[in-house]
Each structure stands twice: as C-alpha cells, then as structure tokens.
GROMACS .gro file of C-alpha atoms in nm:
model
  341
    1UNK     CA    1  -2.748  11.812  -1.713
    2UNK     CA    2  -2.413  11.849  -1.765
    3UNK     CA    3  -2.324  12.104  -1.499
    4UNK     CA    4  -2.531  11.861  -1.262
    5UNK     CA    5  -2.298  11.570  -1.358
    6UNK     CA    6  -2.011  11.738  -1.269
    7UNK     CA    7  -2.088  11.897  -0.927
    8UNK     CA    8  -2.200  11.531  -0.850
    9UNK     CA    9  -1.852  11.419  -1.002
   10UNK     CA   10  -1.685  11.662  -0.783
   11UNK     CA   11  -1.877  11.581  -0.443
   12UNK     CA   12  -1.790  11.182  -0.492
   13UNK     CA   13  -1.406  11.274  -0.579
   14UNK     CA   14  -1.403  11.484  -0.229
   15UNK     CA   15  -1.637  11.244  -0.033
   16UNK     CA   16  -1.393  11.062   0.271
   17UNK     CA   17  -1.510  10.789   0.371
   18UNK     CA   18  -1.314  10.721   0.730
   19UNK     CA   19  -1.586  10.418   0.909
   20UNK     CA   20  -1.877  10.183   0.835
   21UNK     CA   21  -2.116  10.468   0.900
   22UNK     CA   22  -1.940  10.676   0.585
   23UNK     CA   23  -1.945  10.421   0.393
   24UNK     CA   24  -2.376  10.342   0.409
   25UNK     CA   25  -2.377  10.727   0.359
   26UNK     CA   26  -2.197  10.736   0.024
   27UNK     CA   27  -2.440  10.429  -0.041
   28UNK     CA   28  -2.751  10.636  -0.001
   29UNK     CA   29  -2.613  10.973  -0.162
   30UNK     CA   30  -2.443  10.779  -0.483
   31UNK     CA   31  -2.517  10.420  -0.523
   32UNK     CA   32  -2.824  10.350  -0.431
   33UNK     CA   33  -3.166  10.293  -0.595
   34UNK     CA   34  -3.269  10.603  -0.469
   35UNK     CA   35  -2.926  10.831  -0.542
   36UNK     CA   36  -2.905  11.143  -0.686
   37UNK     CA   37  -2.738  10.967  -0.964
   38UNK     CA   38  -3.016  10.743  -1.017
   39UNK     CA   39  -3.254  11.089  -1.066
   40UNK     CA   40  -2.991  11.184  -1.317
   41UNK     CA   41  -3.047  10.853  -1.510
   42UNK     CA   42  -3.471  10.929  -1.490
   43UNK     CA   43  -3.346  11.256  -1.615
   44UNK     CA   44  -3.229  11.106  -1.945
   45UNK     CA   45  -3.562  11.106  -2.115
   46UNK     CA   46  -3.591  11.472  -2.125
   47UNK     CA   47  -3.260  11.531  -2.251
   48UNK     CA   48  -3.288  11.662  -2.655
   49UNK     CA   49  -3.239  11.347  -2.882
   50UNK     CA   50  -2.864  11.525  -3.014
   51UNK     CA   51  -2.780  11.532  -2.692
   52UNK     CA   52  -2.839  11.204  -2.524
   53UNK     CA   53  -2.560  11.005  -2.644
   54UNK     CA   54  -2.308  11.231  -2.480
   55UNK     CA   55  -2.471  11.298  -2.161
   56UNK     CA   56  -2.573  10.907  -2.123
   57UNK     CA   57  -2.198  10.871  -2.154
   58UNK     CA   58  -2.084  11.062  -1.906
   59UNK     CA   59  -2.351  10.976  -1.667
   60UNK     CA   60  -2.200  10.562  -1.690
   61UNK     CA   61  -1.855  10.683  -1.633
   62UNK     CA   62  -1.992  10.888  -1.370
   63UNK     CA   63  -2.159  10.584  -1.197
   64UNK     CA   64  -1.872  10.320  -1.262
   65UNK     CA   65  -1.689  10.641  -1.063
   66UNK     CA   66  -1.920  10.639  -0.772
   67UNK     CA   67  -1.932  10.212  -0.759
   68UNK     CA   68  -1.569  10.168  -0.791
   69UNK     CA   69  -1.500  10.385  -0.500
   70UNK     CA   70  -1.817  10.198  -0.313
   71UNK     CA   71  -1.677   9.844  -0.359
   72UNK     CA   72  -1.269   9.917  -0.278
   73UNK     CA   73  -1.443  10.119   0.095
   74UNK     CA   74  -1.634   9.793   0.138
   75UNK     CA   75  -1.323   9.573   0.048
   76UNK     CA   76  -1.131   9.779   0.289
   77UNK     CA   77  -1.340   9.722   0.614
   78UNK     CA   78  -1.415   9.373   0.557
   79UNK     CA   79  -1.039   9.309   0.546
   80UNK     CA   80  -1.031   9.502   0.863
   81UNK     CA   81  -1.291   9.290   1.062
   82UNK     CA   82  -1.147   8.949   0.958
   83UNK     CA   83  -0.813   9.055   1.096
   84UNK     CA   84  -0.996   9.204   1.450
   85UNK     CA   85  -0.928   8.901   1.730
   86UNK     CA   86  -1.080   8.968   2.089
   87UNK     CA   87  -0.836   8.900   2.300
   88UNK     CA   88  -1.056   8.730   2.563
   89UNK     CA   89  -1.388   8.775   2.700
   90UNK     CA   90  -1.434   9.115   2.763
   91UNK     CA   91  -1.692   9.079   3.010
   92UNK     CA   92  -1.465   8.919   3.319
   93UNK     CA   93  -1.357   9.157   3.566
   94UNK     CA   94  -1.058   8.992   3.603
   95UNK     CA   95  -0.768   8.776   3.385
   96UNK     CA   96  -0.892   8.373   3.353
   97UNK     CA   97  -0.769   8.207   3.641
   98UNK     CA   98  -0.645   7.835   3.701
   99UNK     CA   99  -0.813   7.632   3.913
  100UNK     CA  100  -0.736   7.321   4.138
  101UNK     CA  101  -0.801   7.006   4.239
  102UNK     CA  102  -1.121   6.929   4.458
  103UNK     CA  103  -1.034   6.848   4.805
  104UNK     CA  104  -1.200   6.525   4.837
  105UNK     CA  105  -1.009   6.415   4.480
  106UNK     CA  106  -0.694   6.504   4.661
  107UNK     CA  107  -0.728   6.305   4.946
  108UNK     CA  108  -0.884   6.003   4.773
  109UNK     CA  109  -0.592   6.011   4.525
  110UNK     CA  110  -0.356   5.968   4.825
  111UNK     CA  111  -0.524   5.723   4.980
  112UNK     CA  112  -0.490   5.498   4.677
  113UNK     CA  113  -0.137   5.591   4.633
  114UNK     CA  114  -0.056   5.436   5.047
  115UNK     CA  115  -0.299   5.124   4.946
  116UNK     CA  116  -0.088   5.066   4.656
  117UNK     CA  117   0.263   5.076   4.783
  118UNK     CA  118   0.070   4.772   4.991
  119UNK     CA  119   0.032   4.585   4.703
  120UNK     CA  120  -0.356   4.679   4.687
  121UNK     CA  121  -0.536   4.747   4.353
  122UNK     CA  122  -0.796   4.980   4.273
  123UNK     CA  123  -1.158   4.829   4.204
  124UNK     CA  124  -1.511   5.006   4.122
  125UNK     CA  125  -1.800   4.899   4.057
  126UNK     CA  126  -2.169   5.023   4.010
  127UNK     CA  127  -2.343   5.268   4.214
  128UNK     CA  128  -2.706   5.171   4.100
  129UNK     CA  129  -2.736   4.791   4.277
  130UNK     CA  130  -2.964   4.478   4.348
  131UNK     CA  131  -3.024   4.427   4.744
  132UNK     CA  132  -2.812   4.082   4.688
  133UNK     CA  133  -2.496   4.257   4.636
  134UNK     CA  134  -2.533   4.552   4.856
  135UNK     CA  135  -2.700   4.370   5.167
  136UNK     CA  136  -2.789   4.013   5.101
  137UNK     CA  137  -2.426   3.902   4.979
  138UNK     CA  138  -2.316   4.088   5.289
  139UNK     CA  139  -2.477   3.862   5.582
  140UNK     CA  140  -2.738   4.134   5.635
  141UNK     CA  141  -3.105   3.984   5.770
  142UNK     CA  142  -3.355   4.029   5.589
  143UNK     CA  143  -3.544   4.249   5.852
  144UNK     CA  144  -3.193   4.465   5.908
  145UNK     CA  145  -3.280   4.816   5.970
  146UNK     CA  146  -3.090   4.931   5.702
  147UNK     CA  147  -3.305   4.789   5.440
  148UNK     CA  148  -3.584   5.013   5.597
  149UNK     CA  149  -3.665   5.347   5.333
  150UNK     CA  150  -3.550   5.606   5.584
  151UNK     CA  151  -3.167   5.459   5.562
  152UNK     CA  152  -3.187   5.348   5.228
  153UNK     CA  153  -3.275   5.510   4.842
  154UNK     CA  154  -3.450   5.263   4.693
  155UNK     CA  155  -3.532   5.268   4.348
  156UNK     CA  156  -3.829   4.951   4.287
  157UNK     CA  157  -3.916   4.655   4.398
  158UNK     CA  158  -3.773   4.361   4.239
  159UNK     CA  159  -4.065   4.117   4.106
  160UNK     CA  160  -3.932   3.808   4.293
  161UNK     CA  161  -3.716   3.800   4.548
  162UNK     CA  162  -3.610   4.118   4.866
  163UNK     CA  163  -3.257   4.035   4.694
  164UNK     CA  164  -3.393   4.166   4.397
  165UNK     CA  165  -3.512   4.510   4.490
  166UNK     CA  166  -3.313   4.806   4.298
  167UNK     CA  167  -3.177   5.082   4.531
  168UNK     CA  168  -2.860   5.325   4.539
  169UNK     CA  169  -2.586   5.147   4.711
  170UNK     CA  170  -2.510   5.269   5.071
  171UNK     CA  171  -2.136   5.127   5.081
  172UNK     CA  172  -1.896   5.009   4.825
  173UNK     CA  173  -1.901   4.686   4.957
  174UNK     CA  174  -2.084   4.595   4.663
  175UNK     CA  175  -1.768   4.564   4.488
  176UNK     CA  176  -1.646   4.341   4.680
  177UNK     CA  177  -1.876   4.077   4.679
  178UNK     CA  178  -1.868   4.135   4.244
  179UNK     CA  179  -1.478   4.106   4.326
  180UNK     CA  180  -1.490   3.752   4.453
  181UNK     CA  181  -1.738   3.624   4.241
  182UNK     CA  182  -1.485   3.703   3.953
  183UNK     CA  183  -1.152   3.675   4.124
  184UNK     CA  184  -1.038   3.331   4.344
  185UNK     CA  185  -0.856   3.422   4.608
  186UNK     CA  186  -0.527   3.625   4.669
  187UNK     CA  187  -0.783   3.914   4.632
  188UNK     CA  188  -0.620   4.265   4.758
  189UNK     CA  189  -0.835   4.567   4.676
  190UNK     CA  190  -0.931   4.863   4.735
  191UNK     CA  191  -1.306   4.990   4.660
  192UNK     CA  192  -1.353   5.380   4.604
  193UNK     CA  193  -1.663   5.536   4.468
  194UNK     CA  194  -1.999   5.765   4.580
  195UNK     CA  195  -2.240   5.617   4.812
  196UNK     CA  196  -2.603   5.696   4.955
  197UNK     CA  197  -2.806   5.722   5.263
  198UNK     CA  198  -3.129   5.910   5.278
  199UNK     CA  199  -2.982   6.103   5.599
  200UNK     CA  200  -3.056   6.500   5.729
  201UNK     CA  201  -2.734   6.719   5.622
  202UNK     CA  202  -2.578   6.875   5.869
  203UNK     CA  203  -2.210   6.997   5.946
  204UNK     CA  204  -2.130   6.623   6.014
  205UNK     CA  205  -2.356   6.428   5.780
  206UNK     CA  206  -2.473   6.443   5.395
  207UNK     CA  207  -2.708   6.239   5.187
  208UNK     CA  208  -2.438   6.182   4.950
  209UNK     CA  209  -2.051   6.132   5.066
  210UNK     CA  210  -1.750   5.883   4.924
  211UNK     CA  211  -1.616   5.592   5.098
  212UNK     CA  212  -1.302   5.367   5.063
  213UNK     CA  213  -1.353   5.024   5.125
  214UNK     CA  214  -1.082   4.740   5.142
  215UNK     CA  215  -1.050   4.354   5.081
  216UNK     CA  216  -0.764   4.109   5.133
  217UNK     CA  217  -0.888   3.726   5.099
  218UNK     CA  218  -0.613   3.455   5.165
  219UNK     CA  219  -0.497   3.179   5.358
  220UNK     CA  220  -0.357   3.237   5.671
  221UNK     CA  221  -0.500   3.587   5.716
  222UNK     CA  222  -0.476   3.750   6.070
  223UNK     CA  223  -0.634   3.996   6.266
  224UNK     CA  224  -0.320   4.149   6.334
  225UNK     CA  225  -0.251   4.163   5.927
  226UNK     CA  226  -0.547   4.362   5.949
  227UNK     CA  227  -0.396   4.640   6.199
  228UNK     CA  228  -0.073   4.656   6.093
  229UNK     CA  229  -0.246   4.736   5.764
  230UNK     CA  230  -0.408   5.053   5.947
  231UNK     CA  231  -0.172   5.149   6.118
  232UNK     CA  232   0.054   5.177   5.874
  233UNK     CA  233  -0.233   5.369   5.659
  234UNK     CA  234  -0.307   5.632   5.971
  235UNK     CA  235   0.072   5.706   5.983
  236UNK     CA  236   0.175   5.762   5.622
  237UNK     CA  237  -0.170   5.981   5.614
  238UNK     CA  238  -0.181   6.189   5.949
  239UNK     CA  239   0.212   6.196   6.043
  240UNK     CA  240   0.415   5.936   6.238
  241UNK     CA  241   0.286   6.096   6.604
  242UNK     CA  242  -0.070   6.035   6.522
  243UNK     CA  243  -0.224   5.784   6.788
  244UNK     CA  244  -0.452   5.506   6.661
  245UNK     CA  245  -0.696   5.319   6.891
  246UNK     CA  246  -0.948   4.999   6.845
  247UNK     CA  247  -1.287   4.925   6.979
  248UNK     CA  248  -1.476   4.648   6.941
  249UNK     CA  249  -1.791   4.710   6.710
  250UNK     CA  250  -2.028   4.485   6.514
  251UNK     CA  251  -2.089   4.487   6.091
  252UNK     CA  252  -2.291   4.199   5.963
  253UNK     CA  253  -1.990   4.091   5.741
  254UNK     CA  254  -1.705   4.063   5.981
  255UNK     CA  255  -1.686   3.905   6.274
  256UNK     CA  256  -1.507   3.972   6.467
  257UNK     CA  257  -1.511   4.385   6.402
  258UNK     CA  258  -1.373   4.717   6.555
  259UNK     CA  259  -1.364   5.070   6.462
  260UNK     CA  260  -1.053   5.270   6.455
  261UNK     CA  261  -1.069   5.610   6.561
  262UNK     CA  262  -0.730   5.849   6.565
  263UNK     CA  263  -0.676   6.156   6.780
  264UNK     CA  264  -0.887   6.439   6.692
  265UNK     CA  265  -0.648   6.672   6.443
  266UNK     CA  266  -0.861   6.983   6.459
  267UNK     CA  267  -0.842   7.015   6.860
  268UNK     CA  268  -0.544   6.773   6.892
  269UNK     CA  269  -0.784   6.562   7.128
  270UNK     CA  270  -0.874   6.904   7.337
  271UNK     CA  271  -1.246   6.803   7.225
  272UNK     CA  272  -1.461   6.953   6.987
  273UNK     CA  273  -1.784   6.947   6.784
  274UNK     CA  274  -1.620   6.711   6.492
  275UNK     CA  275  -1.501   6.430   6.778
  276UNK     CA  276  -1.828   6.553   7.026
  277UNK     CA  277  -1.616   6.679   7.279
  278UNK     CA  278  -1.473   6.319   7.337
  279UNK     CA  279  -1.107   6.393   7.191
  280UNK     CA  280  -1.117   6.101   6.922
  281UNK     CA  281  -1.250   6.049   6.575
  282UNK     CA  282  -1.368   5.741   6.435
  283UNK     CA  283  -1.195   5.697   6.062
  284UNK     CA  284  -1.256   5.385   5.959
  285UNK     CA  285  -1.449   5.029   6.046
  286UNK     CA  286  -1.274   4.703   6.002
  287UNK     CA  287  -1.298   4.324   6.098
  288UNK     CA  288  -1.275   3.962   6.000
  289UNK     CA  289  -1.460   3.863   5.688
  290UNK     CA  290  -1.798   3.709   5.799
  291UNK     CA  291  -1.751   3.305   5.627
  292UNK     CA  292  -2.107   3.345   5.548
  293UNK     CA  293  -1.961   3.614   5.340
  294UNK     CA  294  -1.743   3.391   5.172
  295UNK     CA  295  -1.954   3.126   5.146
  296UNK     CA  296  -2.204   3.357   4.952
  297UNK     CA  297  -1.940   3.392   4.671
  298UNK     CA  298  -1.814   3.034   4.668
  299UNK     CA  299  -1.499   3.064   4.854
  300UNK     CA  300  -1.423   2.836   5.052
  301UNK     CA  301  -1.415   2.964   5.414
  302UNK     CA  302  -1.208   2.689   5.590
  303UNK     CA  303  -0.912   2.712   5.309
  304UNK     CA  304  -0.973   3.089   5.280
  305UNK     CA  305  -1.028   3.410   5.558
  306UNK     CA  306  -1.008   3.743   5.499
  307UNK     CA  307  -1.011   4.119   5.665
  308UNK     CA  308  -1.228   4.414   5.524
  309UNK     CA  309  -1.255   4.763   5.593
  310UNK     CA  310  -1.449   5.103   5.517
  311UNK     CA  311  -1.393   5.475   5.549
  312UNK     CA  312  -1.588   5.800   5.473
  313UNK     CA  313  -1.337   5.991   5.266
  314UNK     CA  314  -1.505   6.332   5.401
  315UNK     CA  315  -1.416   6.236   5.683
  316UNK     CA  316  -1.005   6.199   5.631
  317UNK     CA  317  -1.022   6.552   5.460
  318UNK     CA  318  -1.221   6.714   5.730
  319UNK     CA  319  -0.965   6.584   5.938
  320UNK     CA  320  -0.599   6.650   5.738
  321UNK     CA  321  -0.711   7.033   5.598
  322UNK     CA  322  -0.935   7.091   5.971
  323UNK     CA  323  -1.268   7.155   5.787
  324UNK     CA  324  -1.529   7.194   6.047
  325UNK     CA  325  -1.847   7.188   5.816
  326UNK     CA  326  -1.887   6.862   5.563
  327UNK     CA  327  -2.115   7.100   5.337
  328UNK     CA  328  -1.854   7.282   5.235
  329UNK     CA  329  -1.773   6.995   4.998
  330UNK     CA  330  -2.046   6.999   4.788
  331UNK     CA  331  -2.092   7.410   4.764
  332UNK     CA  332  -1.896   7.485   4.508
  333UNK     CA  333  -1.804   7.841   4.643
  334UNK     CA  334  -1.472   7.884   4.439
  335UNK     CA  335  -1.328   8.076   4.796
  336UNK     CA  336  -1.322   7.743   4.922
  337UNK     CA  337  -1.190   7.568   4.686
  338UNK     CA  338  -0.905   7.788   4.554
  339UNK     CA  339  -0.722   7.731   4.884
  340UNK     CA  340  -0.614   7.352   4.753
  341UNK     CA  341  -0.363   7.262   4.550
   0.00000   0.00000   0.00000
C-alpha cells in the first residue's frame, strides 16, 4: 500500500495541468469518486490492523495533496474567464458601421425649418380619425368619391352618423380642423405626419406616403399672402433659379384653389417619367379656405379668411436627391440609404 501511495504521490506532483481539458483529467485520475485514490481508500480494510493508522494517514495527506492542487487549477481558470471581454461580435464581416438619417426625415426636417423662419409652428395630430374631421369638417359631400372603400382605409362604421365612421386619415388636414376648434384665430401651422390611401404601388404611388399640410387663419388674408408664401418655400428648397407656376384646381375646402407645380429637377423640364414627359411637377395644392370650413369650427368667416396648403413629402425628396422610384423609400436596402447624410 505504501509503495502504491507514493507512485500516486509522485504522478500528482508531476501532473501539468496547462487548460480546462487537464484540469477534468486530473479530476477523473485523482479526485473523483471513482479515482485511483478513492480504490486506495476501499483498500483500507484489508490493510493489517498495526498497520492502518499509518497508511490511513498518509493516504489523507495524500488526498488533501491531490484536492489542493484541484481547487488552486480551478481558481486559476475561472479568474481567467471573468477577465476574457469579446471585443465585438465576432460574427460581422466587417467593423459596426454608423448609419444616417432617412431621406424622407431629412427633407421633412427642412421643410419645417423654412416654415418656421415664417413664423409657422409645427402641429400633429392623430392618424386613426372620425369621417367629421377628415372629410365632413372639410366641406366634403357626403357622396364624395373619396369616401368610397377603394380611396379610403376604413376601419368601422360609426353607429350613428357617416361623420362617425372610423378610417385611416388620407391627409393631415385633420389637424387642422382639431387646430381651430382649439385655437381662435391668428392660427399659423404647419401639419406633418403619415397618411393613407388604399392605392396600387408603383414607381410614382404608395399606399402609405407623408404629407405637409399648412394653415394661416386671419383677417385680411390674401391670395397673394398665399403665393408669396410658396414661392418663397420653392426657392429656399430647390435654389433661387427654380421656376414656380399656378393652375387653377378644385379641393372641397378652398375655394378658390390651384396647384403649384416647379420645373422638373431630374430632367430640368427635358420631360421624363416622374413629370410624364410634360417638363413640370406638381409639389403642392393650395387655395382659399372654404368659409364653410370655417364655419364648421366656429370661426367666423366674414371677420376671419384663411389660405391652406398640402404636399406629398416623397415627392420633394424624389425631386431634390433625383430618385426615380418612390419604393425605394420604404425598402430598407441599407445601399440606398447609406448615400444620405
């Protein structure tokens, strides 16, 4: 027994133990249940009763040996893992990169910044809405096309009224009428926010697109206010060569109305398939504020008049970064939209 105990003594002494793997090893050959030390210890029975005291002594300092050199090789890789930090995550192909601002976030944030310098504020709104604020409010009929399900998302019918039908709001306009209901008159605003029309998407149209929408209620209020207003807006946006041209045009809420349309900037009014050949875009539609309109929120139209006017904001990016294809938008193909900043 005792010439066992000390070849055992002498293989623990010279075991290295260098990694994790070692270190189970020793484990099994030393330590554990099922050790060759632990047959030593079964052993003890059948060593002569003179004898026992000895050999059971040197067979616990020969364990506390083999233990004490288990725990400190245990201590010494779990210090080693809690220090270990991955640097990042190892699976990218490439270092974390930055990214930017969305296109259409860029464009609407300088189109509030020129509103401002005006004097006009920034207003929202909700985007689920009753048919009183999106089209009764607004001088619409009740029989207006637009009301019809292949223009509109409706959500349910409301249990009285048409005015009380639910549906996803198809302008911002919305927030104006909630504007003047809460705010007497000077009102200058401007309405940004998501909009909806059940419409096929195509290179020119989407489903789902963002609109700015204006208000300025006052006394004295003149058509010209109205595009000197523009004007002013197409220059600071497009540059001061950019040509601006009004038609006449009809919107249930302002009478009378016109839509402004700019020089094409992606064929510099050559004609292409963003202006149909025709050399102009339309970016915006403007006019009068209807008096029904203001009669609907209890301001008084003969003290009172007002101008209002709306534009797609996919529609001012396609044109000042020349994107051909409104889809892009709404892709998220990151080879896009790393070119923005």
């Amino acid at each position: 027994m005792n010439e066992q105990i000390k070849v055992i003594q002498d293989e623990i002494e010279a075991f290295v133990i260098s990694n994790e793997s070692d270190v189970e090893q020793f484990r099994i050959q030393f330590v554990g249940r099922k050790s060759r030390l632990a047959s030593l210890f079964d052993g003890l029975k059948d060593v002569p009763a003179e004898n026992r005291r000895e050999v059971g002594q040197a067979l616990n300092q020969l364990k506390n040996l083999a233990e004490n050199k288990f725990t400190l090789a245990q201590e010494s890789f779990a210090d080693a893992k809690s220090n270990f930090v991955i640097p990042s995550d190892l699976t990218l192909s490439s270092p974390v990169q930055q990214g930017t601002i969305h296109p259409l976030t860029l464009v609407r944030s300088r189109i509030l910044e020129i509103f401002n310098r005006m004097g006009f504020s920034v207003s929202d709104g909700p985007e689920i809405e009753t048919d009183f604020y999106n089209f009764t409010a607004l001088n619409f009929p009740a029989n207006h096309p637009a009301r019809e399900m292949q223009d509109t998302f409706f959500i349910e019918k409301g249990a009285g009224e048409i005015q009380d039908d639910v549906l996803l709001r198809t302008h911002t306009s919305n927030v104006q009428i909630r504007l003047m209901q809460h705010q007497k008159p000077p009102i200058r605003s401007v309405m940004p926010g998501r909009v909806y029309r059940n419409e096929a998407i195509s290179a020119r149209a989407h489903c789902l697109f963002h609109q700015v929408e204006g208000l300025y209620v006052d006394e004295k209020v003149s058509f010209k206010d109205l595009k000197d207003t523009l004007y002013h807006f197409a220059k600071e946006m497009f540059g001061k060569d950019t040509k601006v041209r009004f038609r006449p045009s009809y919107f249930p809420f302002t009478e009378p109305s016109a839509e402004m349309d700019i020089t094409c900037l992606l064929c510099k009014g050559e004609g292409c398939n963003v202006c149909k050949q025709a050399g102009w875009v339309e970016i915006a539609g403007a006019g009068m504020v209807d008096p029904n309109v203001l009669e609907n929120v209890g301001i008084d139209s003969k003290k009172y008049n007002g101008f209002a006017f709306g534009m797609g904001i996919e529609r001012i990016t396609m044109l000042k970064y020349q994107i051909k294809d409104l889809r892009l938008f709404t892709e998220n193909d990151v080879r896009f939209l790393k070119q923005f900043n």
